[in-house]
PDB file of C-alpha atoms in Angstrom:
ATOM      1  CA  GLY A  13     -26.731 -55.606  -8.606  1.00  0.00           C
ATOM      2  CA  GLU A  14     -26.406 -54.438  -5.026  1.00  0.00           C
ATOM      3  CA  ASN A  15     -29.465 -53.241  -3.161  1.00  0.00           C
ATOM      4  CA  VAL A  16     -29.319 -51.496   0.193  1.00  0.00           C
ATOM      5  CA  GLU A  17     -32.311 -51.061   2.486  1.00  0.00           C
ATOM      6  CA  GLN A  18     -32.278 -48.673   5.407  1.00  0.00           C
ATOM      7  CA  HIS A  19     -34.565 -48.320   8.439  1.00  0.00           C
ATOM      8  CA  PRO A  20     -36.097 -46.352   9.933  1.00  0.00           C
ATOM      9  CA  SER A  21     -36.767 -43.457   7.543  1.00  0.00           C
ATOM     10  CA  THR A  22     -37.234 -41.050  10.436  1.00  0.00           C
ATOM     11  CA  LEU A  23     -36.034 -41.242  14.001  1.00  0.00           C
ATOM     12  CA  SER A  24     -36.729 -38.862  16.870  1.00  0.00           C
ATOM     13  CA  VAL A  25     -34.888 -39.110  20.120  1.00  0.00           C
ATOM     14  CA  GLN A  26     -34.384 -37.069  23.275  1.00  0.00           C
ATOM     15  CA  GLU A  27     -30.994 -35.501  23.817  1.00  0.00           C
ATOM     16  CA  GLY A  28     -28.751 -37.950  25.673  1.00  0.00           C
ATOM     17  CA  ASP A  29     -30.566 -41.039  24.359  1.00  0.00           C
ATOM     18  CA  SER A  30     -29.076 -43.490  21.868  1.00  0.00           C
ATOM     19  CA  ALA A  31     -30.025 -43.778  18.202  1.00  0.00           C
ATOM     20  CA  VAL A  32     -29.720 -46.925  16.078  1.00  0.00           C
ATOM     21  CA  ILE A  33     -30.053 -47.082  12.282  1.00  0.00           C
ATOM     22  CA  LYS A  34     -29.995 -50.410  10.464  1.00  0.00           C
ATOM     23  CA  CYS A  35     -29.176 -51.365   6.949  1.00  0.00           C
ATOM     24  CA  THR A  36     -29.225 -54.584   4.922  1.00  0.00           C
ATOM     25  CA  TYR A  37     -27.429 -55.339   1.685  1.00  0.00           C
ATOM     26  CA  SER A  38     -27.914 -58.008  -0.936  1.00  0.00           C
ATOM     27  CA  ASP A  39     -24.531 -58.575  -2.601  1.00  0.00           C
ATOM     28  CA  SER A  40     -22.356 -60.879  -0.515  1.00  0.00           C
ATOM     29  CA  ALA A  41     -19.347 -59.548  -2.413  1.00  0.00           C
ATOM     30  CA  SER A  42     -19.694 -56.083  -0.814  1.00  0.00           C
ATOM     31  CA  ASN A  43     -16.881 -55.518   1.641  1.00  0.00           C
ATOM     32  CA  TYR A  44     -16.900 -51.805   2.402  1.00  0.00           C
ATOM     33  CA  PHE A  45     -19.695 -50.106   4.387  1.00  0.00           C
ATOM     34  CA  PRO A  46     -19.465 -46.411   5.080  1.00  0.00           C
ATOM     35  CA  TRP A  47     -21.927 -44.179   6.926  1.00  0.00           C
ATOM     36  CA  TYR A  48     -22.507 -40.587   5.937  1.00  0.00           C
ATOM     37  CA  LYS A  49     -24.133 -37.610   7.661  1.00  0.00           C
ATOM     38  CA  GLN A  50     -25.698 -35.039   5.342  1.00  0.00           C
ATOM     39  CA  GLU A  51     -26.995 -31.670   6.464  1.00  0.00           C
ATOM     40  CA  LEU A  52     -29.460 -29.765   4.279  1.00  0.00           C
ATOM     41  CA  GLY A  53     -27.819 -28.659   1.083  1.00  0.00           C
ATOM     42  CA  LYS A  54     -24.394 -29.939   1.988  1.00  0.00           C
ATOM     43  CA  ARG A  55     -22.189 -32.755   0.819  1.00  0.00           C
ATOM     44  CA  PRO A  56     -22.331 -36.203   2.548  1.00  0.00           C
ATOM     45  CA  GLN A  57     -19.769 -36.330   5.317  1.00  0.00           C
ATOM     46  CA  LEU A  58     -18.117 -39.683   6.116  1.00  0.00           C
ATOM     47  CA  ILE A  59     -18.574 -40.314   9.862  1.00  0.00           C
ATOM     48  CA  ILE A  60     -17.430 -43.922  10.120  1.00  0.00           C
ATOM     49  CA  ASP A  61     -16.819 -46.925   7.922  1.00  0.00           C
ATOM     50  CA  ILE A  62     -16.240 -50.596   8.383  1.00  0.00           C
ATOM     51  CA  ARG A  63     -14.660 -53.241   6.217  1.00  0.00           C
ATOM     52  CA  SER A  64     -15.747 -56.842   6.087  1.00  0.00           C
ATOM     53  CA  ASN A  65     -12.779 -58.226   7.963  1.00  0.00           C
ATOM     54  CA  VAL A  66     -14.051 -56.708  11.271  1.00  0.00           C
ATOM     55  CA  GLY A  67     -17.338 -56.997  13.090  1.00  0.00           C
ATOM     56  CA  GLU A  68     -17.373 -53.705  15.015  1.00  0.00           C
ATOM     57  CA  LYS A  69     -15.723 -50.340  14.958  1.00  0.00           C
ATOM     58  CA  LYS A  70     -16.065 -47.430  17.375  1.00  0.00           C
ATOM     59  CA  ASP A  71     -15.128 -43.758  17.267  1.00  0.00           C
ATOM     60  CA  GLN A  72     -16.139 -41.861  20.404  1.00  0.00           C
ATOM     61  CA  ARG A  73     -19.974 -41.704  20.447  1.00  0.00           C
ATOM     62  CA  ILE A  74     -20.350 -43.500  17.115  1.00  0.00           C
ATOM     63  CA  ALA A  75     -20.102 -47.251  16.493  1.00  0.00           C
ATOM     64  CA  VAL A  76     -20.867 -49.485  13.575  1.00  0.00           C
ATOM     65  CA  THR A  77     -21.495 -53.222  13.683  1.00  0.00           C
ATOM     66  CA  LEU A  78     -21.421 -55.621  10.751  1.00  0.00           C
ATOM     67  CA  ASN A  79     -23.000 -59.076  10.445  1.00  0.00           C
ATOM     68  CA  LYS A  80     -21.691 -60.573   7.201  1.00  0.00           C
ATOM     69  CA  THR A  81     -23.710 -63.764   7.535  1.00  0.00           C
ATOM     70  CA  ALA A  82     -26.992 -61.836   7.820  1.00  0.00           C
ATOM     71  CA  LYS A  83     -25.795 -59.127   5.486  1.00  0.00           C
ATOM     72  CA  HIS A  84     -26.692 -56.274   7.739  1.00  0.00           C
ATOM     73  CA  PHE A  85     -24.889 -53.442   9.442  1.00  0.00           C
ATOM     74  CA  SER A  86     -25.969 -50.856  11.983  1.00  0.00           C
ATOM     75  CA  LEU A  87     -24.988 -47.383  13.129  1.00  0.00           C
ATOM     76  CA  HIS A  88     -25.121 -46.611  16.875  1.00  0.00           C
ATOM     77  CA  ILE A  89     -24.941 -43.066  18.200  1.00  0.00           C
ATOM     78  CA  THR A  90     -24.770 -42.753  21.953  1.00  0.00           C
ATOM     79  CA  GLU A  91     -25.391 -39.647  24.096  1.00  0.00           C
ATOM     80  CA  THR A  92     -27.091 -37.905  21.179  1.00  0.00           C
ATOM     81  CA  GLN A  93     -26.831 -34.135  20.890  1.00  0.00           C
ATOM     82  CA  PRO A  94     -29.029 -31.656  18.937  1.00  0.00           C
ATOM     83  CA  GLU A  95     -26.154 -31.142  16.468  1.00  0.00           C
ATOM     84  CA  ASP A  96     -26.443 -34.824  15.554  1.00  0.00           C
ATOM     85  CA  SER A  97     -29.713 -33.927  13.830  1.00  0.00           C
ATOM     86  CA  ALA A  98     -29.265 -34.619  10.085  1.00  0.00           C
ATOM     87  CA  VAL A  99     -29.971 -37.211   7.427  1.00  0.00           C
ATOM     88  CA  TYR A 100     -27.813 -40.334   7.698  1.00  0.00           C
ATOM     89  CA  PHE A 101     -27.019 -42.664   4.821  1.00  0.00           C
ATOM     90  CA  CYS A 102     -25.533 -46.061   4.827  1.00  0.00           C
ATOM     91  CA  ALA A 103     -23.817 -47.419   1.713  1.00  0.00           C
ATOM     92  CA  ALA A 104     -22.203 -50.596   0.447  1.00  0.00           C
ATOM     93  CA  SER A 105     -19.576 -51.201  -2.166  1.00  0.00           C
ATOM     94  CA  ILE A 106     -16.951 -53.656  -3.314  1.00  0.00           C
ATOM     95  CA  ASN A 107     -13.412 -52.432  -2.658  1.00  0.00           C
ATOM     96  CA  THR A 108     -14.555 -48.794  -2.247  1.00  0.00           C
ATOM     97  CA  ASP A 109     -15.815 -48.852  -5.851  1.00  0.00           C
ATOM     98  CA  LYS A 110     -19.233 -47.428  -6.740  1.00  0.00           C
ATOM     99  CA  LEU A 111     -21.305 -46.795  -3.640  1.00  0.00           C
ATOM    100  CA  ILE A 112     -24.894 -47.989  -3.416  1.00  0.00           C
ATOM    101  CA  PHE A 113     -26.724 -45.872  -0.882  1.00  0.00           C
ATOM    102  CA  GLY A 114     -29.579 -46.644   1.458  1.00  0.00           C
ATOM    103  CA  THR A 115     -32.665 -44.497   1.367  1.00  0.00           C
ATOM    104  CA  GLY A 116     -31.594 -42.366   4.339  1.00  0.00           C
ATOM    105  CA  THR A 117     -32.734 -41.764   7.917  1.00  0.00           C
ATOM    106  CA  ARG A 118     -33.772 -38.359   9.108  1.00  0.00           C
ATOM    107  CA  LEU A 119     -32.602 -38.146  12.737  1.00  0.00           C
ATOM    108  CA  GLN A 120     -34.019 -35.467  15.025  1.00  0.00           C
ATOM    109  CA  VAL A 121     -32.566 -34.959  18.469  1.00  0.00           C
ATOM    110  CA  PHE A 122     -34.776 -32.884  20.721  1.00  0.00           C
ATOM    111  CA  PRO A 123     -33.183 -30.884  23.565  1.00  0.00           C
TER     112      PRO A 123
ATOM    113  CA  GLY B  14      -7.916 -34.959   4.854  1.00  0.00           C
ATOM    114  CA  ALA B  15      -8.549 -35.185   1.137  1.00  0.00           C
ATOM    115  CA  VAL B  16     -10.343 -32.252  -0.417  1.00  0.00           C
ATOM    116  CA  VAL B  17     -12.650 -32.393  -3.418  1.00  0.00           C
ATOM    117  CA  SER B  18     -14.055 -29.250  -5.014  1.00  0.00           C
ATOM    118  CA  GLN B  19     -16.876 -28.722  -7.468  1.00  0.00           C
ATOM    119  CA  HIS B  20     -17.667 -25.783  -9.689  1.00  0.00           C
ATOM    120  CA  PRO B  21     -20.078 -24.156 -10.016  1.00  0.00           C
ATOM    121  CA  SER B  22     -21.913 -24.601  -6.699  1.00  0.00           C
ATOM    122  CA  ARG B  23     -25.165 -23.412  -8.251  1.00  0.00           C
ATOM    123  CA  VAL B  24     -26.364 -22.871 -11.770  1.00  0.00           C
ATOM    124  CA  ILE B  25     -29.596 -21.730 -13.326  1.00  0.00           C
ATOM    125  CA  CYS B  26     -30.065 -22.226 -17.055  1.00  0.00           C
ATOM    126  CA  LYS B  27     -32.716 -22.200 -19.663  1.00  0.00           C
ATOM    127  CA  SER B  28     -34.198 -25.343 -21.074  1.00  0.00           C
ATOM    128  CA  GLY B  29     -32.171 -26.661 -24.002  1.00  0.00           C
ATOM    129  CA  THR B  30     -28.794 -25.319 -22.959  1.00  0.00           C
ATOM    130  CA  SER B  31     -25.811 -27.314 -21.841  1.00  0.00           C
ATOM    131  CA  VAL B  32     -24.162 -27.078 -18.455  1.00  0.00           C
ATOM    132  CA  LYS B  33     -20.660 -28.230 -17.462  1.00  0.00           C
ATOM    133  CA  ILE B  34     -19.766 -29.185 -13.941  1.00  0.00           C
ATOM    134  CA  GLU B  35     -16.184 -29.623 -12.805  1.00  0.00           C
ATOM    135  CA  CYS B  36     -14.978 -31.902 -10.074  1.00  0.00           C
ATOM    136  CA  ARG B  37     -11.410 -31.578  -8.790  1.00  0.00           C
ATOM    137  CA  SER B  38      -9.371 -33.478  -6.282  1.00  0.00           C
ATOM    138  CA  LEU B  39      -7.168 -30.769  -4.753  1.00  0.00           C
ATOM    139  CA  ASP B  40      -4.558 -32.639  -2.745  1.00  0.00           C
ATOM    140  CA  PHE B  41      -4.512 -36.121  -4.185  1.00  0.00           C
ATOM    141  CA  GLN B  42      -4.633 -37.923  -7.455  1.00  0.00           C
ATOM    142  CA  ALA B  43      -7.839 -39.780  -8.282  1.00  0.00           C
ATOM    143  CA  THR B  44      -7.828 -42.343 -11.008  1.00  0.00           C
ATOM    144  CA  THR B  45     -11.522 -42.919 -10.383  1.00  0.00           C
ATOM    145  CA  MET B  46     -14.246 -40.399  -9.748  1.00  0.00           C
ATOM    146  CA  PHE B  47     -17.953 -40.935  -9.417  1.00  0.00           C
ATOM    147  CA  TRP B  48     -20.969 -38.795 -10.290  1.00  0.00           C
ATOM    148  CA  TYR B  49     -24.105 -38.991  -8.202  1.00  0.00           C
ATOM    149  CA  ARG B  50     -27.454 -37.260  -8.486  1.00  0.00           C
ATOM    150  CA  GLN B  51     -29.731 -36.455  -5.560  1.00  0.00           C
ATOM    151  CA  PHE B  52     -33.321 -35.258  -5.949  1.00  0.00           C
ATOM    152  CA  PRO B  53     -34.960 -33.432  -3.017  1.00  0.00           C
ATOM    153  CA  LYS B  54     -35.477 -35.609   0.038  1.00  0.00           C
ATOM    154  CA  GLN B  55     -34.042 -38.655  -1.731  1.00  0.00           C
ATOM    155  CA  SER B  56     -30.881 -40.657  -1.545  1.00  0.00           C
ATOM    156  CA  LEU B  57     -27.834 -40.358  -3.725  1.00  0.00           C
ATOM    157  CA  MET B  58     -28.039 -42.308  -6.933  1.00  0.00           C
ATOM    158  CA  LEU B  59     -24.884 -43.291  -8.797  1.00  0.00           C
ATOM    159  CA  MET B  60     -24.927 -42.029 -12.379  1.00  0.00           C
ATOM    160  CA  ALA B  61     -21.519 -43.071 -13.693  1.00  0.00           C
ATOM    161  CA  THR B  62     -17.986 -44.025 -12.901  1.00  0.00           C
ATOM    162  CA  SER B  63     -15.298 -41.849 -14.415  1.00  0.00           C
ATOM    163  CA  ASN B  64     -11.900 -43.381 -15.052  1.00  0.00           C
ATOM    164  CA  GLU B  65      -8.894 -41.299 -16.010  1.00  0.00           C
ATOM    165  CA  GLY B  66      -7.939 -41.831 -19.634  1.00  0.00           C
ATOM    166  CA  SER B  67     -10.859 -44.088 -20.481  1.00  0.00           C
ATOM    167  CA  LYS B  68     -14.550 -43.976 -21.187  1.00  0.00           C
ATOM    168  CA  ALA B  69     -16.943 -43.583 -18.295  1.00  0.00           C
ATOM    169  CA  THR B  70     -19.169 -46.441 -17.155  1.00  0.00           C
ATOM    170  CA  TYR B  71     -22.804 -45.499 -16.924  1.00  0.00           C
ATOM    171  CA  GLU B  72     -25.421 -46.988 -14.618  1.00  0.00           C
ATOM    172  CA  GLN B  73     -28.526 -48.513 -16.073  1.00  0.00           C
ATOM    173  CA  GLY B  74     -31.019 -45.863 -17.103  1.00  0.00           C
ATOM    174  CA  VAL B  75     -28.511 -43.019 -17.386  1.00  0.00           C
ATOM    175  CA  GLU B  76     -28.185 -41.671 -20.908  1.00  0.00           C
ATOM    176  CA  LYS B  77     -24.551 -41.454 -21.843  1.00  0.00           C
ATOM    177  CA  ASP B  78     -25.256 -39.015 -24.703  1.00  0.00           C
ATOM    178  CA  LYS B  79     -27.078 -36.683 -22.364  1.00  0.00           C
ATOM    179  CA  PHE B  80     -24.596 -36.791 -19.482  1.00  0.00           C
ATOM    180  CA  LEU B  81     -21.154 -36.473 -21.021  1.00  0.00           C
ATOM    181  CA  ILE B  82     -18.255 -37.337 -18.715  1.00  0.00           C
ATOM    182  CA  ASN B  83     -14.616 -36.520 -19.360  1.00  0.00           C
ATOM    183  CA  HIS B  84     -11.774 -37.462 -16.974  1.00  0.00           C
ATOM    184  CA  ALA B  85      -8.778 -36.066 -18.751  1.00  0.00           C
ATOM    185  CA  SER B  86      -6.399 -35.826 -15.819  1.00  0.00           C
ATOM    186  CA  LEU B  87      -5.827 -37.440 -12.422  1.00  0.00           C
ATOM    187  CA  THR B  88      -7.382 -34.427 -10.654  1.00  0.00           C
ATOM    188  CA  LEU B  89     -10.253 -33.380 -12.899  1.00  0.00           C
ATOM    189  CA  SER B  90     -13.498 -34.921 -14.086  1.00  0.00           C
ATOM    190  CA  THR B  91     -16.245 -32.990 -15.838  1.00  0.00           C
ATOM    191  CA  LEU B  92     -19.938 -33.733 -16.232  1.00  0.00           C
ATOM    192  CA  THR B  93     -21.816 -31.975 -19.068  1.00  0.00           C
ATOM    193  CA  VAL B  94     -25.574 -32.077 -18.971  1.00  0.00           C
ATOM    194  CA  THR B  95     -26.496 -31.572 -22.647  1.00  0.00           C
ATOM    195  CA  SER B  96     -29.774 -30.013 -23.716  1.00  0.00           C
ATOM    196  CA  ALA B  97     -30.916 -29.709 -20.119  1.00  0.00           C
ATOM    197  CA  HIS B  98     -34.595 -29.899 -19.313  1.00  0.00           C
ATOM    198  CA  PRO B  99     -36.522 -29.059 -16.131  1.00  0.00           C
ATOM    199  CA  GLU B 100     -36.510 -32.745 -15.088  1.00  0.00           C
ATOM    200  CA  ASP B 101     -32.702 -32.574 -14.962  1.00  0.00           C
ATOM    201  CA  SER B 102     -32.928 -30.129 -12.088  1.00  0.00           C
ATOM    202  CA  SER B 103     -31.139 -31.806  -9.236  1.00  0.00           C
ATOM    203  CA  PHE B 104     -28.180 -31.770  -6.837  1.00  0.00           C
ATOM    204  CA  TYR B 105     -25.168 -33.275  -8.631  1.00  0.00           C
ATOM    205  CA  ILE B 106     -22.375 -34.534  -6.406  1.00  0.00           C
ATOM    206  CA  CYS B 107     -19.041 -35.982  -7.409  1.00  0.00           C
ATOM    207  CA  SER B 108     -16.673 -38.045  -5.395  1.00  0.00           C
ATOM    208  CA  ALA B 109     -13.039 -38.978  -5.866  1.00  0.00           C
ATOM    209  CA  ARG B 110     -11.477 -42.167  -4.670  1.00  0.00           C
ATOM    210  CA  SER B 111      -8.171 -41.821  -2.862  1.00  0.00           C
ATOM    211  CA  SER B 112      -5.639 -44.509  -3.473  1.00  0.00           C
ATOM    212  CA  GLY B 113      -4.527 -45.628  -0.049  1.00  0.00           C
ATOM    213  CA  GLY B 114      -4.621 -49.355  -0.243  1.00  0.00           C
ATOM    214  CA  TYR B 115      -6.552 -50.661   2.703  1.00  0.00           C
ATOM    215  CA  GLN B 116      -7.572 -47.180   3.855  1.00  0.00           C
ATOM    216  CA  GLU B 117      -8.856 -45.889   0.590  1.00  0.00           C
ATOM    217  CA  THR B 118     -12.267 -44.314   0.504  1.00  0.00           C
ATOM    218  CA  GLN B 119     -14.336 -41.811  -1.459  1.00  0.00           C
ATOM    219  CA  TYR B 120     -14.342 -38.135  -0.699  1.00  0.00           C
ATOM    220  CA  PHE B 121     -17.341 -36.072  -1.826  1.00  0.00           C
ATOM    221  CA  GLY B 122     -17.385 -32.683  -3.464  1.00  0.00           C
ATOM    222  CA  PRO B 123     -19.748 -29.948  -2.123  1.00  0.00           C
ATOM    223  CA  GLY B 124     -22.289 -30.541  -4.900  1.00  0.00           C
ATOM    224  CA  THR B 125     -23.760 -28.492  -7.668  1.00  0.00           C
ATOM    225  CA  ARG B 126     -27.386 -27.459  -7.570  1.00  0.00           C
ATOM    226  CA  LEU B 127     -28.796 -27.316 -11.109  1.00  0.00           C
ATOM    227  CA  LEU B 128     -32.041 -25.510 -11.831  1.00  0.00           C
ATOM    228  CA  VAL B 129     -33.372 -25.729 -15.380  1.00  0.00           C
ATOM    229  CA  LEU B 130     -36.098 -23.240 -16.221  1.00  0.00           C
TER     230      LEU B 130
END
């Protein structure tokens, strides 16, 4: 079955700096890769997703890149703000079916 | 956007009792819903896939007789934790998959925090 690894587990940045979180997956059949932001005690919130027919997608300060050959994808947050502090999860699935999540990255943005 | 609700948001029960959690898609029909469990400071782990009108598909290691899933309509799936024990205490989150062709995705409910005493 699919296995998703995520790094780093914690990430601290200064406000205004960029943050990058990386994930790798094992199943080459996976074609849908969402990223979620989860605040303490809340539901995961979809912030961006990418499908395997594109290599990059951007939405304002957030971008995701996908390398199908290497089976890895990354989340890039630019101009970080304190409100970006949360736990971020990557996930992989086939055709938006069951999601296999990474282990999460706790991002702290210091003012 | 699509809205998914869960009820109750929090439940405390005695060991040995059963607890039912409801997951509803409020503004779309979901033929497929998913149930996840999240222990403190851990990731979400898929428990089972719930398909409307058919039996749920459980992930390896999840006891189907302990975690009963019913998906009787296109907007409602229920998870019943039978004979709950303290080790079942966790955050249970459902998601519903919207049917939008290329743009389909999963929308998560707000979660149910279960504490078994």
